[in-house]
Coordinates of C-alpha atoms and ligand atoms in Angstrom, one line a residue:
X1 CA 16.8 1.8 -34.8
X2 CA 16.2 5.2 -32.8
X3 CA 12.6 5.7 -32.8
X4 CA 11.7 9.4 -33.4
X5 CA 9.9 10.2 -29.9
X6 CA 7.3 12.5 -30.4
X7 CA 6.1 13.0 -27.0
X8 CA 9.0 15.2 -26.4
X9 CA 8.2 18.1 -29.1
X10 CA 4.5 18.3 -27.6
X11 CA 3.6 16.8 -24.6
X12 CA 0.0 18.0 -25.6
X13 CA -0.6 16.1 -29.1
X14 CA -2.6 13.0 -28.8
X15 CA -2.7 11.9 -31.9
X16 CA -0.3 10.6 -34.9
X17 CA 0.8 8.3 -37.9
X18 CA 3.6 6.6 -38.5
X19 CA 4.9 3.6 -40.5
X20 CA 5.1 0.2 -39.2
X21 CA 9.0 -1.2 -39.4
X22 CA 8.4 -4.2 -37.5
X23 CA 6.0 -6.9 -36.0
X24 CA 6.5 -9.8 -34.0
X25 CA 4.4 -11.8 -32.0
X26 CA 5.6 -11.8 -28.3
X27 CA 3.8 -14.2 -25.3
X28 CA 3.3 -11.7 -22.4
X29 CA 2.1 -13.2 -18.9
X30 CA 0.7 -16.3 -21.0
X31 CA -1.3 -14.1 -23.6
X32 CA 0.0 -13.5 -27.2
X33 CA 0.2 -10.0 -27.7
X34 CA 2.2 -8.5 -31.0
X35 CA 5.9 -6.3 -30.0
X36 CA 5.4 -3.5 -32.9
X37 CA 8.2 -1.1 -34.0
X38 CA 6.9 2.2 -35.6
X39 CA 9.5 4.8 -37.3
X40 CA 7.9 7.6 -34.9
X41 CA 5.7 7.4 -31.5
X42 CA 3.4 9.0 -29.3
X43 CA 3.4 7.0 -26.9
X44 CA 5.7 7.5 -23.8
X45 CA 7.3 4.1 -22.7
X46 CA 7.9 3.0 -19.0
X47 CA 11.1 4.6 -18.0
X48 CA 12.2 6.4 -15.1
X49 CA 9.6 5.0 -12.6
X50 CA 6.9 5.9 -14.6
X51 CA 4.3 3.7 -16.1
X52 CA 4.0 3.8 -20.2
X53 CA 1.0 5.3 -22.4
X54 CA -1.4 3.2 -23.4
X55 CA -4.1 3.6 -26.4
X56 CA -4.8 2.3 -29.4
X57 CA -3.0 1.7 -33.0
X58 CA -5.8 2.3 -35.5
X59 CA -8.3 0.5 -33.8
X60 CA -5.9 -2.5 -32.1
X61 CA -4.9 -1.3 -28.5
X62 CA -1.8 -0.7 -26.6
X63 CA -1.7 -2.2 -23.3
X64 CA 2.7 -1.4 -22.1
X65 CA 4.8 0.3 -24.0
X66 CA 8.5 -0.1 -23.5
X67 CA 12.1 1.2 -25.1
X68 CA 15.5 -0.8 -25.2
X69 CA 18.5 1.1 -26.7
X70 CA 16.8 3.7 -28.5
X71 CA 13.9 1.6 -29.6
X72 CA 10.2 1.7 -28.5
X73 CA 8.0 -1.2 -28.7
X74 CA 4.4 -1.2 -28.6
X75 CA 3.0 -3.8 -27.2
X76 CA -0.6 -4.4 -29.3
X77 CA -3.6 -6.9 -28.9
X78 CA -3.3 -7.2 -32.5
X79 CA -0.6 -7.8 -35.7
X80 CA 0.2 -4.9 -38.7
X81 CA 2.0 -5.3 -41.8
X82 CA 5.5 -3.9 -42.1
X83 CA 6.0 -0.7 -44.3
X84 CA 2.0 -0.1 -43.5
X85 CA 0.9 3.7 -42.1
X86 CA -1.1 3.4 -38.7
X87 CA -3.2 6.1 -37.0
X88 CA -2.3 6.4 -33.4
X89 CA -4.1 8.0 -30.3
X90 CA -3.2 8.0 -26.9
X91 CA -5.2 7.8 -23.8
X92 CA -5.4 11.3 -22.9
X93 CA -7.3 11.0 -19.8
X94 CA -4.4 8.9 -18.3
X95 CA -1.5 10.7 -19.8
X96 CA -2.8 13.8 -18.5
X97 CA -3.3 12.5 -15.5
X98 CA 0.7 11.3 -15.4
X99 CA 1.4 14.7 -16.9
X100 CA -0.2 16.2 -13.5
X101 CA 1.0 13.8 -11.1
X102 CA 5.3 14.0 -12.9
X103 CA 5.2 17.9 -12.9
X104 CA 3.5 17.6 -9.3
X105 CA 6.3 15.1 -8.2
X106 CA 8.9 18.0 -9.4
X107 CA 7.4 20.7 -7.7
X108 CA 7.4 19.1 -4.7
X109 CA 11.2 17.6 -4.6
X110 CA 12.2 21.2 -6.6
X111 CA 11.0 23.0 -3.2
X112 CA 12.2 20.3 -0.9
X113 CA 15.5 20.4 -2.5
X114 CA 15.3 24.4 -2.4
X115 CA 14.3 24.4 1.4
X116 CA 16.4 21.8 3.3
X117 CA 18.8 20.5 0.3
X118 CA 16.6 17.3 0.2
X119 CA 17.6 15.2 -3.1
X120 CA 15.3 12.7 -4.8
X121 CA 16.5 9.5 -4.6
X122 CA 13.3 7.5 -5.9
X123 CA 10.1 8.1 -7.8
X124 CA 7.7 6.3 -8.8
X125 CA 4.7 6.6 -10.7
X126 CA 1.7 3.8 -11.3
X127 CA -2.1 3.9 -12.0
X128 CA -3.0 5.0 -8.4
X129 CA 0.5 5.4 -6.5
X130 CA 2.7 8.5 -6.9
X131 CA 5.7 8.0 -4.5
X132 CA 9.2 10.1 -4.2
X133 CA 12.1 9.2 -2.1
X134 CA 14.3 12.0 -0.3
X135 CA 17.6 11.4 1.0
X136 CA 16.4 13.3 4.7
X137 CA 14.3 12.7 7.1
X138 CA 11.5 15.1 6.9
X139 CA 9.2 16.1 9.9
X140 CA 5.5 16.3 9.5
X141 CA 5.6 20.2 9.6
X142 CA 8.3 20.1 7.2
X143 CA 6.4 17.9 4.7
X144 CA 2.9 20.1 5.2
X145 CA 5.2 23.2 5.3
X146 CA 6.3 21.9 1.2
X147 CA 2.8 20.6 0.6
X148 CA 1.5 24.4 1.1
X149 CA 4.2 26.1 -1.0
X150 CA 3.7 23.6 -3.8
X151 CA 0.1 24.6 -3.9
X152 CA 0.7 28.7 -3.4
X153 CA 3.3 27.9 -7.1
X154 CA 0.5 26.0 -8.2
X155 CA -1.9 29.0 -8.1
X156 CA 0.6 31.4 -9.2
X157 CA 0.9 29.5 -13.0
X158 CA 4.0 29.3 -13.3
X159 CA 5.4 28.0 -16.8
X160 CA 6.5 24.8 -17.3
X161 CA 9.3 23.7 -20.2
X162 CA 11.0 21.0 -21.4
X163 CA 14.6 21.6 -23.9
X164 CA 17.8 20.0 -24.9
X165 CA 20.6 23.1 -23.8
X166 CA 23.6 22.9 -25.8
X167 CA 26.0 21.2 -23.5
X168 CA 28.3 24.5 -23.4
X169 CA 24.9 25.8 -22.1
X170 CA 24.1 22.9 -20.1
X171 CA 27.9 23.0 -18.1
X172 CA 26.5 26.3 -16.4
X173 CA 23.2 25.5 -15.8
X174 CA 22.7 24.0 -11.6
X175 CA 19.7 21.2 -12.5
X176 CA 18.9 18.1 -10.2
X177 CA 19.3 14.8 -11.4
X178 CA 18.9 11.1 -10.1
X179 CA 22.0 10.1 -11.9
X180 CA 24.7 10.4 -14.3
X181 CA 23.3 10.8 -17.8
X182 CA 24.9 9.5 -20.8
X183 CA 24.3 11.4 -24.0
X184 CA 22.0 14.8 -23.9
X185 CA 20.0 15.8 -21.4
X186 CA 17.1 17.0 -21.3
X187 CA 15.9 19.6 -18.8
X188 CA 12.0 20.3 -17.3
X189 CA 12.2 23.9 -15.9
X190 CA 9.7 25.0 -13.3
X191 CA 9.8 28.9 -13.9
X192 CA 11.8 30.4 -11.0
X193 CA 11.4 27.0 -8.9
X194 CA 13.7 23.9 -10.4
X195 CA 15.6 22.5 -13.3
X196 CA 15.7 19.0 -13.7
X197 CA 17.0 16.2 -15.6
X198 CA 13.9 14.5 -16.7
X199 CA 12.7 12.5 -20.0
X200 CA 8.8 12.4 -19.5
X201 CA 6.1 14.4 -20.8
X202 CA 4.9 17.7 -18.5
X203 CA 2.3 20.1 -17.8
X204 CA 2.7 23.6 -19.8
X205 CA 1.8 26.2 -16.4
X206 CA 1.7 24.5 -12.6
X207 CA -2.2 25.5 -12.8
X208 CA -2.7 22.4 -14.8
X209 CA -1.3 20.2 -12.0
X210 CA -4.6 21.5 -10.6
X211 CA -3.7 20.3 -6.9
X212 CA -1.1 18.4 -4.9
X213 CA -1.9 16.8 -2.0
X214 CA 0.5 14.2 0.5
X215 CA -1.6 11.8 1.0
X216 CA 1.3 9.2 3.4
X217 CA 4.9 9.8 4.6
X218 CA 7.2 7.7 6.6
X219 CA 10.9 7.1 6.9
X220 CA 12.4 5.3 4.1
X221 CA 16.2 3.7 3.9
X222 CA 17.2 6.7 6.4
X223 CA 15.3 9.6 4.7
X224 CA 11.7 10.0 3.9
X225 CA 9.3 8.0 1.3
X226 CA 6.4 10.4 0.3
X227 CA 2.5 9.5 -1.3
X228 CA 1.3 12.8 -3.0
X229 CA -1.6 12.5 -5.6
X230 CA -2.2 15.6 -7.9
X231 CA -5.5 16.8 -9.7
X232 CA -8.4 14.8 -10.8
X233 CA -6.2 12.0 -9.0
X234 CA -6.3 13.6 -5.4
X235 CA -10.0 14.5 -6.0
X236 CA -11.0 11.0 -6.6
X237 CA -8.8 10.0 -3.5
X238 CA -10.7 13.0 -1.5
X239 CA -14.4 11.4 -2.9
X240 CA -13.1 7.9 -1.5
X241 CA -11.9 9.2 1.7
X242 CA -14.9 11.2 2.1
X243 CA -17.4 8.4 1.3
X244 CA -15.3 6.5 3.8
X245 CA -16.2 8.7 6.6
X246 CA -19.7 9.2 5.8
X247 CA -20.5 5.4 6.1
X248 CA -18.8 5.8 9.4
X249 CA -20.5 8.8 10.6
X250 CA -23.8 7.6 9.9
X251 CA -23.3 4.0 11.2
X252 CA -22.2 6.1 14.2
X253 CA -25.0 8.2 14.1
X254 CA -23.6 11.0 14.8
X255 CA -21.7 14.6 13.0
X256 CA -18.2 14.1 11.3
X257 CA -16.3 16.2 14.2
X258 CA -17.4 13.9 16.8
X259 CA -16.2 10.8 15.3
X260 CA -12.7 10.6 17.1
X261 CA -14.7 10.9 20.2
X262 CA -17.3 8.7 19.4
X263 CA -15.0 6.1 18.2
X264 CA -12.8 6.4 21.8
X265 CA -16.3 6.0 23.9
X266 CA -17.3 3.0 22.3
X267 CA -13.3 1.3 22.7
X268 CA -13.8 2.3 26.2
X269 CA -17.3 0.6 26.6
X270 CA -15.9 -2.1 24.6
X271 CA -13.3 -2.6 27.1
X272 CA -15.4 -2.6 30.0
X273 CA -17.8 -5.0 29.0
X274 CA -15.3 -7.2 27.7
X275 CA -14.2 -7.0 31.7
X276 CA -17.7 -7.7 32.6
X277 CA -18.2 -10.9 30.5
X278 CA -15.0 -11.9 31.8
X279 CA -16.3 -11.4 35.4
X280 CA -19.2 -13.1 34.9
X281 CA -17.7 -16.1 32.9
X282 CA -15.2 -16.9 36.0
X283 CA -18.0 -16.3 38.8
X284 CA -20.0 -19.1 36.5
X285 CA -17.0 -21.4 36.6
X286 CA -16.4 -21.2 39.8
X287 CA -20.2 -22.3 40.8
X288 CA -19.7 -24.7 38.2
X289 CA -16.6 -26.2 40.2
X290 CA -18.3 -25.9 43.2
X291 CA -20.8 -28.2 42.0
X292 CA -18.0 -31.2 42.1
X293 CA -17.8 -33.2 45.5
X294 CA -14.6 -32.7 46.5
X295 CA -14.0 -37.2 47.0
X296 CA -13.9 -36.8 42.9
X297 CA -10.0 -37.2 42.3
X298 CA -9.5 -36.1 38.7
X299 CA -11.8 -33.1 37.3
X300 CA -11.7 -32.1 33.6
X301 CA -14.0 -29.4 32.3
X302 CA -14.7 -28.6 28.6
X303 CA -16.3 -25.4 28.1
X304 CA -16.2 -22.3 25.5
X305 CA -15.1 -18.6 25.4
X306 CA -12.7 -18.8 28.4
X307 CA -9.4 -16.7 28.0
X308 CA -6.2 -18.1 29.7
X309 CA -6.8 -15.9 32.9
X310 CA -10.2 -17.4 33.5
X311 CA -9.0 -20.7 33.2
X312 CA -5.7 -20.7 35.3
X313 CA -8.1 -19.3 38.1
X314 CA -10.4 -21.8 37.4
X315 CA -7.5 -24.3 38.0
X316 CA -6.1 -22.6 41.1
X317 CA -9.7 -23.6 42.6
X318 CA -10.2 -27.0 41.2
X319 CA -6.5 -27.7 42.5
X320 CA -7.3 -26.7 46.3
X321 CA -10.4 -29.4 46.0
X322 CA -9.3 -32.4 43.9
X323 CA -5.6 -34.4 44.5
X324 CA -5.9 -35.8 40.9
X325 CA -5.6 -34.0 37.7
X326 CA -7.2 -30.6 37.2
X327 CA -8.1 -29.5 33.6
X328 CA -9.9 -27.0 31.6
X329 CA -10.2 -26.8 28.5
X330 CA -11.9 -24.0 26.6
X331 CA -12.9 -24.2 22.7
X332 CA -14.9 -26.7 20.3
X333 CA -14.3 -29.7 18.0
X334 CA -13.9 -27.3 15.2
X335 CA -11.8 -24.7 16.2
X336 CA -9.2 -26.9 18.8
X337 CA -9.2 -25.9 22.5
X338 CA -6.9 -24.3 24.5
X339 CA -6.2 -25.4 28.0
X340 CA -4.9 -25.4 31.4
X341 CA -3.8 -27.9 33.4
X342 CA -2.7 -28.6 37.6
X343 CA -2.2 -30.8 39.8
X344 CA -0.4 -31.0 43.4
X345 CA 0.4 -34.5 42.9
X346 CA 0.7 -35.6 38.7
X347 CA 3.7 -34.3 37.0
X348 CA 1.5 -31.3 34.3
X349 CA 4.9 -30.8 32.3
X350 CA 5.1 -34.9 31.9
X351 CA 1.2 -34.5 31.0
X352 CA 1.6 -31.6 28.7
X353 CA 4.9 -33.2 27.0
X354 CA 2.4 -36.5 26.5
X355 CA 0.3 -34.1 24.6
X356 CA 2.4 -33.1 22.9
X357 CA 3.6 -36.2 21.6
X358 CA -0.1 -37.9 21.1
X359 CA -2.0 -34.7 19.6
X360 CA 0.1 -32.6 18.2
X361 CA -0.7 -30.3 20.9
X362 CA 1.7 -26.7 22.0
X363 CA 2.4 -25.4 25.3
X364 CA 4.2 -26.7 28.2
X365 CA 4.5 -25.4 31.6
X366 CA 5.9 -26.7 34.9
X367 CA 5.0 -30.0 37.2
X368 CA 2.2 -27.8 39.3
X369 CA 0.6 -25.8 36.1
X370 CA 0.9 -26.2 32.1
X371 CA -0.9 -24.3 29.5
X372 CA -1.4 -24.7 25.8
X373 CA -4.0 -25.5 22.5
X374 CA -4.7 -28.6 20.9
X375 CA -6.6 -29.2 17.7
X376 CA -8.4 -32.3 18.6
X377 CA -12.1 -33.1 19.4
X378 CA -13.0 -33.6 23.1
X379 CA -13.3 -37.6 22.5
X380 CA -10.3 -37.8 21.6
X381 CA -8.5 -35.4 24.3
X382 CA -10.8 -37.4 27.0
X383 CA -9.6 -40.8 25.9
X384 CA -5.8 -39.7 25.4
X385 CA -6.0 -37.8 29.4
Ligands
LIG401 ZN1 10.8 13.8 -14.0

């Protein structure tokens, strides 16, 4: 049965009755929800990328809302009687929020489309993602360059509207579409911008889209995948992004325009001292090696917060000193250790294979030098060495 869609005669009604022609339960993601059938509907089901109306049936809600050949289902927390009359309402906040962000989405592919003969390949429309796939690549000045003249149509209020043309009409009338459409089509023209194919509810004037802003872009299967929010939407997004910079400002302590710099002088400080600990952690070793008397034949050191570089130096000394086996290793019995090992007279790759075998270690290396981690305690490494 063809459910009578009223969305489509007035995208701006919110609320209606209709009788109930069917109810069955229906187990969604493990929770029994009830699949109801209603001889006329409000609500806009998921189709074409975008995410369905939700609301309530009298006072039972309506979490998805979905349509298979003709039919819509509502998908209710709650059960009605067939042949009984329910009061619908529909979430206006969130539909007009989809209303912005779908009439939005056709400005912006209407003018990309107009501009460089972009098409829309993809859309997609969710809670808090609004994405739309072009067939080009687009450059960043290109994509601000749109972003701009969407806003300037924005301002100018320009009237939005949604028909069915008779298809003697509809043969001389140049719209965009995604696809091939079956059946009548139904056309949302922006006034003296774009005409295209579309089923979902819209926006009466562009002012109502209140803003559009791209918030991402990137290439995307050889043309470009765009973010753009619209309205109330982008101005949340703006608030986020804002409070996101003022934490970091005033953990910086310093003015919004100097965080880039800011930011750079403390990687660079950062970098340096990282070079300095480094310093100081090898010129420690070394005394440390020093220490040995040089009759001891095998040295193995255990230590902590040693990168490789530190350690294969570390080894290069101990090497010149000691005939036996040479080894640091740098970590604790938590964590695992990583190591280096030499020796001008043990075979390290036969060592390191051993290792291997016995600990579960990685790494390998060659007969002089061999490198690796091990996730074992030091008891264990000692008595396996
Ligand atoms: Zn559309």
């Amino acid at each position: 049965m063809k459910t009578i869609t009223l969305y489509e005669q007035d995208a701006f009604a919110r609320e209606f009755s209709a009788k109930v022609i069917s109810c069955e339960e229906a187990i969604i993601d493990e929770k029994k929800l009830y699949k109801v059938v209603l001889d006329q509907t409000m609500f806009f089901p998921e189709q074409g990328g975008q995410t369905s109306d939700i609301g309530t049936l009298d006072s039972v809600r309506v979490i998805d809302v979905q349509i298979e050949n003709e039919t819509i289902y509502h998908f209710c927390t709650a059960g009605f009687l067939s042949g009984e009359i329910v009061h619908g309402v529909i979430d206006w906040n969130y539909r007009f929020g989809n209303m912005q962000q779908h009439t939005g989405e056709h400005l912006f592919t209407g003018i990309a489309h107009n501009r460089y003969g972009a098409d829309n390949v993809g859309f997609h429309l969710s809670d808090n993602t609004v994405t739309l796939d072009l067939n080009i690549e687009l450059s960043e000045e290109q994509v601000r360059e749109i972003e701009l003249e969407v806003n300037r149509a924005i301002g100018k209020n320009l009237g939005v509207k949604a028909y069915y043309p008779e298809p003697a009409l509809l043969q001389s009338i140049d719209y965009r579409s995604k696809k091939e459409i079956i059946g009548a089509v139904r056309l949302v023209e922006i006034e003296g911008i774009d005409i295209c194919a579309c089923c979902a509810p819209h926006v009466k004037t562009t002012g109502q889209v209140g803003m559009l802003k791209v918030v991402s872009f990137g290439k995307y299967k050889g043309g470009t995948r765009i973010y753009i929010l619209c309205g109330i939407r982008a101005l949340e997004d703006y608030n986020r992004r804002m409070d996101i910079l003022a934490k970091s400002y005033q953990a910086l302590n310093c003015r919004e325009e100097e965080l880039p710099e800011k930011i750079n002088g403390l990687l660079d400080e950062n970098k340096s001292l990282k070079y300095n600990i480094c310093e100081i952690k090898t010129n420690m070793l070394m005394d440390q090696i020093e220490k040995y008397p040089s009759d001891i034949v095998d040295v193995t050191i255990f230590t902590e917060g040693l990168d490789i570089k530190n350690m294969r130096d570390g080894v290069n000394a101990l090497v010149e000193r000691h005939t036996g086996l040479c080894a640091i290793f740098s970590g604790n019995d938590e964590d695992g250790y990583d190591f280096v090992i030499g020796s001008t007279t043990r075979d390290c790759s036969a060592i390191a294979t051993g290792m291997r075998e016995l600990l579960g270690a990685k790494g390998g290396g060659s007969k002089q030098m061999a490198q690796g981690n091990v996730n074992a305690t030091r008891n264990t490494i000692e008595n396996t060495l």
